[in-house]
Amino acid sequence: VWSLGNHDEREGFYRAMLGRDTDLDAPYFNDHVIAGVHIINLDSSTPGSVGGTIEPEQFAWLETVLTTHSDLPKLLISHHAPMLDLDDLPMEWESLCARDTIRLQEVLAGHNILGIFSGHVHFDRISNWHGIP
């Protein structure tokens, strides 16, 4: 499962990893079922920015894809983790922006989410975000 980070360039990724030569600036998001787990891969990379966002088209897709494979638990991949402290806006550089963190919480509510894998902050940590590891 490939996922883009804030140092990756979408055009280079598409050309080198997927052999794609159209829509080279589009976010890369997809889903797979692996070993009985529905893996949902979001593109939180924001060209030219350190912090992360999830574009409206991804949120629309996420709302739909969460209803597929309804019998399977979900595992999300997002390079930027949701903000853990919405009152500390100067720290948006290390996570999803506050707006998208709030929206993600709303979209995920009521779904069987096993966890969210993120990697942006360069050190190991485990957090519990609204009941989601």
XYZ file of C-alpha atoms in Angstrom:
133
model
C 0.000 0.000 0.000
C 1.579 3.259 -1.131
C 0.924 6.508 0.709
C 2.289 9.989 0.019
C 4.055 12.153 2.591
C 4.753 15.861 2.696
C 8.181 15.444 1.026
C 6.754 13.434 -1.874
C 5.751 15.004 -5.167
C 2.584 13.666 -6.730
C 3.832 13.963 -10.314
C 7.031 12.021 -9.580
C 5.107 9.380 -7.632
C 2.575 8.819 -10.392
C 5.183 8.622 -13.139
C 7.762 6.498 -11.289
C 5.597 4.221 -9.157
C 2.427 3.817 -11.212
C 3.513 4.651 -14.763
C 0.723 7.225 -14.873
C 0.919 10.325 -17.074
C -2.453 12.012 -16.530
C -3.933 13.939 -13.577
C -0.452 14.194 -12.086
C -1.456 16.799 -9.501
C -4.453 14.866 -8.135
C -4.359 13.483 -4.593
C -3.644 9.739 -4.375
C -6.221 7.851 -2.317
C -7.589 4.322 -2.558
C -8.766 1.318 -0.608
C -7.916 -2.384 -0.444
C -9.045 -5.420 1.480
C -6.083 -7.296 2.917
C -6.397 -10.252 5.312
C -9.951 -9.340 6.296
C -9.206 -5.668 6.990
C -10.525 -2.831 4.839
C -7.538 -0.511 4.411
C -8.393 3.067 3.459
C -5.496 5.185 2.227
C -5.881 8.984 2.321
C -3.572 11.564 0.770
C -2.988 14.239 3.403
C -0.028 15.700 1.526
C -0.511 19.328 0.576
C 1.843 20.508 -2.170
C 4.065 23.289 -0.836
C 3.022 22.804 2.781
C 4.445 20.895 5.751
C 1.065 20.383 7.439
C -1.665 18.194 6.059
C -5.133 18.531 4.624
C -7.761 16.235 3.186
C -9.376 17.705 0.109
C -13.201 17.832 -0.184
C -13.244 15.191 -2.932
C -11.461 12.789 -0.569
C -13.965 13.407 2.211
C -16.832 12.675 -0.210
C -15.070 9.485 -1.324
C -14.304 8.513 2.288
C -17.952 8.831 3.306
C -18.899 6.445 0.493
C -16.046 3.970 0.919
C -16.703 3.616 4.669
C -20.050 2.014 3.782
C -18.432 -0.618 1.552
C -17.255 -3.889 3.080
C -19.514 -3.071 6.018
C -18.702 -6.375 7.707
C -14.967 -5.604 7.853
C -13.045 -3.433 10.317
C -11.358 -0.370 8.796
C -7.729 0.739 9.051
C -6.862 4.237 7.829
C -3.528 5.409 6.498
C -2.842 9.142 6.491
C 0.645 10.633 6.526
C -0.564 13.392 8.846
C -2.325 12.306 12.031
C -5.363 14.192 13.299
C -4.565 17.090 15.654
C -4.595 15.924 19.251
C -4.952 19.440 20.682
C -7.265 21.668 18.665
C -6.429 24.605 20.956
C -2.768 24.610 19.834
C -3.137 25.936 16.270
C 0.585 26.770 15.841
C 1.156 22.993 15.869
C -0.907 22.400 12.712
C 2.410 21.923 10.870
C 2.767 18.468 12.437
C -0.713 17.132 11.719
C -3.886 17.559 9.751
C -5.247 21.074 9.995
C -7.854 21.665 12.705
C -10.715 21.988 10.195
C -9.957 18.622 8.606
C -9.356 16.969 11.977
C -12.868 17.965 13.068
C -14.362 16.816 9.758
C -12.518 13.484 9.940
C -13.899 12.857 13.417
C -17.431 13.500 12.133
C -17.007 11.210 9.114
C -15.489 8.323 11.105
C -18.065 8.404 13.915
C -20.026 5.178 14.149
C -17.682 3.106 11.982
C -15.510 0.194 13.120
C -12.091 1.884 12.842
C -9.205 -0.274 14.089
C -6.712 2.571 13.924
C -5.031 5.290 11.912
C -1.419 4.817 10.769
C 0.475 8.071 10.341
C 4.134 8.933 9.979
C 4.768 12.644 9.721
C 6.353 13.505 13.080
C 9.457 11.249 12.770
C 9.148 9.522 16.145
C 7.202 6.628 17.591
C 4.073 7.396 19.541
C 0.712 5.846 20.113
C -2.293 8.010 20.817
C -5.959 7.412 21.383
C -8.052 9.859 19.356
C -11.764 9.658 20.154
C -11.445 5.931 20.794
C -9.312 5.264 17.708
C -5.680 4.216 18.180
